[in-house]
Coordinates of C-alpha atoms in Angstrom, one line a residue:
P6 CA -24.4 -5.3 84.1
S7 CA -27.3 -5.6 86.3
G8 CA -26.9 -8.1 89.0
L9 CA -23.5 -7.5 89.6
D10 CA -22.4 -6.3 92.7
S11 CA -20.2 -3.0 92.5
A12 CA -18.0 -3.3 95.5
P13 CA -15.9 -5.7 94.3
F14 CA -15.2 -3.7 90.9
V15 CA -14.8 -0.5 93.4
K16 CA -12.2 -2.1 95.3
G17 CA -10.5 -3.1 92.4
L18 CA -10.3 0.4 90.9
V19 CA -9.1 1.9 94.3
E20 CA -5.8 -0.7 93.9
K21 CA -5.2 1.2 90.3
K22 CA -5.3 4.8 92.4
V23 CA -8.8 5.6 90.9
A24 CA -11.7 6.3 93.4
V25 CA -15.4 5.7 92.9
V26 CA -18.2 5.3 95.4
P27 CA -20.4 2.0 95.2
G28 CA -24.0 2.7 94.6
A29 CA -24.9 0.6 97.3
T30 CA -23.5 3.7 99.6
F31 CA -26.9 5.8 98.7
L32 CA -29.2 2.7 99.3
S33 CA -31.7 2.8 102.4
N34 CA -31.1 -0.6 103.1
E35 CA -27.4 -1.0 104.3
N36 CA -27.1 -4.7 103.4
G37 CA -28.0 -4.1 99.6
K38 CA -26.2 -4.7 96.9
S39 CA -26.2 -2.2 93.6
S40 CA -24.5 -2.4 90.4
S41 CA -24.1 0.9 90.0
F42 CA -21.2 3.3 91.1
R43 CA -21.0 7.2 91.0
L44 CA -18.1 9.2 89.7
N45 CA -17.3 12.8 90.9
Y46 CA -16.0 15.2 88.3
S47 CA -16.3 18.5 90.2
T48 CA -12.7 18.4 92.1
P49 CA -10.3 16.9 89.4
S50 CA -8.4 18.3 86.6
D51 CA -9.9 17.7 83.2
D52 CA -6.5 15.6 82.9
D53 CA -7.1 13.5 86.0
I54 CA -10.7 12.9 84.4
R55 CA -9.3 11.8 81.1
R56 CA -6.6 9.5 82.9
G57 CA -9.2 8.0 85.4
V58 CA -11.9 7.3 82.9
K59 CA -9.0 5.4 80.6
I60 CA -8.1 3.6 83.6
L61 CA -11.8 2.7 84.5
G62 CA -12.6 1.9 80.9
E63 CA -9.6 -0.8 80.7
Y64 CA -10.6 -2.2 84.1
A65 CA -13.9 -2.7 83.2
K66 CA -13.2 -4.6 80.2
E67 CA -10.5 -6.7 82.2
Y68 CA -12.9 -7.1 85.2
L69 CA -16.1 -8.3 82.9
A70 CA -14.0 -10.3 81.1
N71 CA -13.1 -12.2 84.1
N72 CA -16.5 -12.0 86.1

């Protein structure tokens, strides 16, 4: 959601072995915050992508319910 900083969300995903890049990484203002993140789907296998998206979806529901 708009206004939610994705950095803590991304850290939680890393603990679940799913790596995404926080949107703030791509901002020109290094102190800026972003509610977005980026996915890489060019290197992982189709099965890894499916597993990762499933974990991401489950974690997003949990994270948004608690934040």
